[in-house]
Amino acid sequence: MIAPFELDWLGGAAATRLRRRRPGIDELPWSTLDPRGLDAATLDAARAAWTDGAFSEYASAAAFAALALALLEAGAPIDLTAMAGDFVVDEITHVELNARLAAQIGGAAPHLVELDRVAPVCAPGPAIARAAELAVRICVIGESLSVPVLVSAARRATHPLVRAVLGRIAHDEGPHARLGTLVLGWAGDRLAPHRDRLIAAAVRALAAYAPLWRDDADTSPTPDDASAALGLLDAVTHRRVLRRAVRARVVPALDAAGLAPAPEAIDELLGGRVAA
Ligand SMILES: [Fe+2]
Ligand SMILES: [Fe+2]
């Protein structure tokens, strides 16, 4: 069902437990972000970016929940499974951080979502193959692409609150990407019968991201200082960071697990001739 993206907060025992597990959120300098000093276009761009950010973090929480379940079904080591479960809470915290940024400047932008389709879907198969596929799609690709984007945005942001929020999120995301390599390393040779499926899943996942780094739809305005201060990356920088991440992070991690797509497939994915 398609519905407006809305978030709720229960408070009481649930909130107390979350704060105990992930302290320091209320202590960030929330009051320093004053929308009165920002022009309408910057405010609109920031509200849209942080609303979109909140939903993509929400989807990441669902993704790690799905990975945790697949690892449980595969009988994975309990500490490895615990990482995936723990990352659900990280991502929920990132949802809150993005939502509170948007709230500081007037609230979320309108955003329609289908929550009953938020979790990633895998083709049926043995649990170890499903866990590996999710690790490739979520960690080796999705998280590896988002880490340098967040680091780059955090570095550029000069506003103290935005810098603190982006820095905190970026700090959490590195281990999220590395979990992929840990899952693939644990599964090891048992993935041999599933290699073609996993490489095909990697290509599909990269193709789904490809529109974000294609050059042919650049209608974005030139970056300005107010947007940069809020950590909003201009389109040219965003594309450059993503392309570099594919070459420097994603392909080496896939290659180390014996799951790298053919070099010409990567070239084509980066070349802008790919249908999403
Ligand atoms: Fe996140
Ligand atoms: Fe993450």
Coordinates of C-alpha atoms and ligand atoms in Angstrom, one line a residue:
M1 CA 0.0 0.0 0.0
I2 CA 1.4 3.4 -1.0
A3 CA 1.1 5.9 1.8
P4 CA 2.9 9.1 3.1
F5 CA 6.1 8.3 4.9
E6 CA 5.5 9.1 8.6
L7 CA 7.4 8.2 11.7
D8 CA 6.2 7.8 15.3
W9 CA 7.9 7.7 18.7
L10 CA 6.4 5.7 21.6
G11 CA 8.5 7.1 24.4
G12 CA 8.7 5.5 27.9
A13 CA 10.4 2.2 28.3
A14 CA 11.1 1.8 24.5
A15 CA 12.8 5.2 24.2
T16 CA 14.8 4.7 27.5
R17 CA 16.2 1.5 26.2
L18 CA 17.1 3.0 22.8
R19 CA 18.9 5.9 24.4
R20 CA 20.8 3.5 26.7
R21 CA 21.9 1.5 23.7
R22 CA 22.7 4.5 21.5
P23 CA 23.5 7.5 23.8
G24 CA 24.4 11.0 22.8
I25 CA 21.6 11.8 20.4
D26 CA 19.8 14.4 22.5
E27 CA 23.1 16.0 23.3
L28 CA 23.8 17.0 19.7
P29 CA 23.5 20.8 19.1
W30 CA 20.0 20.7 17.8
S31 CA 19.1 24.3 18.6
T32 CA 21.9 25.7 16.4
L33 CA 20.0 25.0 13.1
D34 CA 17.9 28.1 12.5
P35 CA 15.8 28.0 9.3
R36 CA 15.4 31.8 9.3
G37 CA 18.9 32.2 8.0
L38 CA 18.3 30.0 4.9
D39 CA 16.7 30.9 1.6
A40 CA 13.6 29.0 0.4
A41 CA 15.5 26.9 -2.3
T42 CA 18.1 25.7 0.2
L43 CA 15.4 24.9 2.8
D44 CA 13.5 22.9 0.2
A45 CA 16.6 21.0 -0.9
A46 CA 17.6 20.2 2.7
R47 CA 14.1 19.0 3.6
A48 CA 13.9 16.8 0.6
A49 CA 17.4 15.4 1.2
W50 CA 16.9 14.6 4.9
T51 CA 13.4 13.1 4.2
D52 CA 14.9 10.9 1.5
G53 CA 17.8 10.2 3.9
A54 CA 15.4 9.1 6.7
F55 CA 13.6 6.7 4.3
S56 CA 16.8 5.2 2.9
E57 CA 18.0 4.6 6.5
Y58 CA 14.6 3.0 7.3
A59 CA 15.1 0.7 4.2
S60 CA 18.6 -0.1 5.5
A61 CA 17.1 -1.2 8.8
A62 CA 14.7 -3.5 7.0
A63 CA 17.6 -4.8 4.9
F64 CA 19.7 -5.7 7.9
A65 CA 16.7 -7.3 9.6
A66 CA 16.3 -9.5 6.5
L67 CA 20.1 -10.3 6.5
A68 CA 19.9 -11.2 10.2
L69 CA 17.0 -13.6 9.5
A70 CA 18.8 -15.3 6.6
L71 CA 22.0 -15.7 8.8
L72 CA 19.8 -17.3 11.6
E73 CA 18.3 -19.6 9.0
A74 CA 21.7 -20.5 7.7
G75 CA 23.0 -21.3 11.2
A76 CA 25.7 -18.6 11.0
P77 CA 28.0 -17.9 13.9
I78 CA 26.1 -16.0 16.6
D79 CA 28.5 -13.1 16.8
L80 CA 28.2 -12.6 13.0
T81 CA 24.4 -12.7 13.2
A82 CA 24.5 -10.3 16.2
M83 CA 26.3 -7.7 14.0
A84 CA 23.5 -7.7 11.5
G85 CA 20.9 -7.4 14.3
D86 CA 22.8 -4.6 16.0
F87 CA 23.0 -2.7 12.7
V88 CA 19.2 -2.6 12.6
V89 CA 19.4 -0.4 15.7
D90 CA 22.2 1.7 14.1
E91 CA 20.0 2.3 11.0
I92 CA 16.9 3.2 13.2
T93 CA 19.1 5.7 15.0
H94 CA 20.1 7.2 11.6
V95 CA 16.3 7.4 10.7
E96 CA 15.8 9.5 13.8
L97 CA 18.8 11.7 13.1
N98 CA 17.6 12.5 9.6
A99 CA 14.1 13.0 10.7
R100 CA 15.1 15.4 13.4
L101 CA 17.3 17.4 11.0
A102 CA 14.2 17.8 8.8
A103 CA 12.0 18.7 11.8
Q104 CA 14.4 21.5 12.7
I105 CA 13.7 23.3 9.4
G106 CA 10.0 22.8 9.1
G107 CA 9.4 19.1 8.9
A108 CA 9.6 16.3 6.3
A109 CA 9.0 16.9 2.6
P110 CA 6.1 14.9 1.1
H111 CA 7.3 11.4 0.4
L112 CA 5.2 8.4 -0.6
V113 CA 6.4 4.9 0.3
E114 CA 5.3 1.3 0.2
L115 CA 6.4 0.0 3.6
D116 CA 5.1 -3.5 3.0
R117 CA 7.7 -3.7 0.2
V118 CA 10.6 -2.1 2.0
A119 CA 12.6 -5.2 2.7
P120 CA 14.8 -6.7 0.0
V121 CA 13.4 -9.8 -1.7
C122 CA 15.7 -12.8 -2.7
A123 CA 15.0 -15.6 -5.0
P124 CA 14.3 -18.9 -3.1
G125 CA 17.3 -21.0 -2.3
P126 CA 19.4 -22.3 0.5
A127 CA 19.7 -19.9 3.4
I128 CA 23.5 -19.6 3.0
A129 CA 23.0 -18.4 -0.7
R130 CA 20.2 -15.9 0.4
A131 CA 22.4 -14.6 3.2
A132 CA 25.4 -14.2 0.8
E133 CA 23.2 -12.5 -1.8
L134 CA 21.9 -10.0 0.8
A135 CA 25.4 -9.4 2.1
V136 CA 26.5 -8.6 -1.5
R137 CA 23.6 -6.3 -2.2
I138 CA 23.3 -4.6 1.2
C139 CA 26.8 -4.4 2.5
V140 CA 29.3 -4.9 -0.3
I141 CA 27.4 -2.7 -2.7
G142 CA 24.8 -0.5 -0.9
E143 CA 26.8 0.4 2.2
S144 CA 30.1 0.6 0.4
L145 CA 28.6 3.3 -1.9
S146 CA 27.0 5.2 0.9
V147 CA 30.2 5.4 3.2
P148 CA 32.2 7.7 0.9
V149 CA 29.2 9.9 0.1
L150 CA 28.5 10.4 3.8
V151 CA 32.2 11.0 4.6
S152 CA 32.4 13.6 1.7
A153 CA 29.2 15.3 2.8
A154 CA 30.4 15.4 6.5
R155 CA 33.7 16.9 5.4
R156 CA 32.1 19.6 3.4
A157 CA 29.4 20.5 6.0
T158 CA 30.3 23.5 8.1
H159 CA 27.1 23.8 10.1
P160 CA 27.9 22.3 13.6
L161 CA 24.7 20.2 13.9
V162 CA 24.8 18.8 10.3
R163 CA 28.5 18.1 10.6
A164 CA 27.9 16.2 13.9
V165 CA 25.0 14.2 12.6
L166 CA 26.7 13.2 9.3
G167 CA 29.9 12.4 11.2
R168 CA 28.1 10.1 13.5
I169 CA 26.3 8.3 10.7
A170 CA 29.5 8.0 8.6
H171 CA 31.3 6.5 11.7
D172 CA 28.6 3.8 12.0
E173 CA 28.5 2.9 8.3
G174 CA 32.1 1.6 7.9
P175 CA 31.4 -1.6 9.8
H176 CA 28.1 -2.0 7.9
A177 CA 30.0 -2.3 4.7
R178 CA 32.6 -4.6 6.2
L179 CA 30.0 -7.1 7.4
G180 CA 29.6 -8.2 3.8
T181 CA 33.1 -9.4 3.6
L182 CA 32.7 -11.2 6.9
V183 CA 29.6 -13.0 5.7
L184 CA 31.2 -14.0 2.4
G185 CA 34.4 -15.1 4.2
W186 CA 32.4 -17.3 6.6
A187 CA 30.4 -18.9 3.8
G188 CA 33.6 -19.5 1.8
D189 CA 33.7 -22.5 -0.6
R190 CA 30.1 -23.3 0.2
L191 CA 29.1 -20.5 -2.1
A192 CA 30.7 -22.2 -5.2
P193 CA 27.4 -23.7 -6.4
H194 CA 25.8 -20.2 -6.1
R195 CA 28.5 -18.1 -7.7
D196 CA 26.6 -17.3 -10.9
R197 CA 23.5 -16.3 -8.9
L198 CA 25.6 -14.0 -6.7
I199 CA 27.4 -12.3 -9.6
A200 CA 24.1 -11.8 -11.3
A201 CA 22.7 -10.2 -8.1
A202 CA 25.7 -7.9 -7.9
V203 CA 25.3 -6.7 -11.5
R204 CA 21.5 -6.1 -10.9
A205 CA 22.2 -4.2 -7.7
L206 CA 24.9 -2.0 -9.4
A207 CA 22.5 -1.4 -12.3
A208 CA 19.9 -0.2 -9.9
Y209 CA 22.3 2.3 -8.5
A210 CA 23.7 3.3 -11.9
P211 CA 21.3 6.2 -12.6
L212 CA 22.8 8.0 -9.6
W213 CA 26.2 8.3 -11.3
R214 CA 25.0 8.7 -15.0
D215 CA 25.9 12.0 -16.6
D216 CA 23.1 12.4 -19.0
A217 CA 20.4 13.7 -16.6
D218 CA 22.3 16.6 -15.1
T219 CA 19.7 19.3 -14.4
S220 CA 21.0 20.1 -11.0
P221 CA 21.8 23.7 -10.1
T222 CA 25.4 24.8 -9.4
P223 CA 26.4 24.1 -5.8
D224 CA 26.2 27.1 -3.4
D225 CA 27.8 27.7 0.0
A226 CA 24.5 27.5 1.9
S227 CA 23.9 24.0 0.5
A228 CA 27.5 22.9 1.1
A229 CA 27.3 24.1 4.7
L230 CA 24.3 21.7 5.2
G231 CA 26.2 18.8 3.7
L232 CA 24.2 18.7 0.5
L233 CA 26.5 17.3 -2.1
D234 CA 26.2 18.8 -5.6
A235 CA 25.4 16.3 -8.4
V236 CA 28.8 16.4 -10.0
T237 CA 30.6 15.6 -6.7
H238 CA 28.0 12.9 -5.8
R239 CA 28.5 11.1 -9.1
R240 CA 32.3 11.3 -8.9
V241 CA 32.3 9.9 -5.3
L242 CA 30.0 7.0 -6.3
R243 CA 32.0 6.1 -9.5
R244 CA 35.2 6.1 -7.5
A245 CA 33.5 3.9 -4.8
V246 CA 32.5 1.3 -7.4
R247 CA 36.1 1.0 -8.6
A248 CA 37.9 1.4 -5.2
R249 CA 35.5 -0.4 -2.8
V250 CA 32.9 -2.5 -4.4
V251 CA 34.8 -4.3 -7.1
P252 CA 37.8 -5.2 -4.9
A253 CA 35.4 -6.6 -2.2
L254 CA 33.5 -8.6 -4.8
D255 CA 36.8 -9.8 -6.3
A256 CA 38.2 -10.9 -3.0
A257 CA 35.2 -13.2 -2.6
G258 CA 35.5 -14.5 -6.2
L259 CA 32.3 -12.7 -7.2
A260 CA 33.5 -9.8 -9.4
P261 CA 31.5 -9.3 -12.5
A262 CA 33.5 -9.3 -15.8
P263 CA 35.5 -6.1 -16.2
E264 CA 33.5 -5.1 -19.3
A265 CA 30.3 -5.4 -17.3
I266 CA 31.7 -3.0 -14.8
D267 CA 32.9 -0.6 -17.6
E268 CA 29.4 -0.7 -19.0
L269 CA 27.7 -0.1 -15.7
L270 CA 30.0 3.0 -15.1
G271 CA 29.6 4.1 -18.7
G272 CA 26.1 5.3 -18.5
R273 CA 24.6 2.9 -21.0
V274 CA 22.7 0.9 -18.4
A275 CA 19.0 0.5 -17.9
A276 CA 18.1 0.6 -14.3
Ligands
FE1 FE 22.7 4.2 8.0
FE2 FE 24.3 1.5 7.1

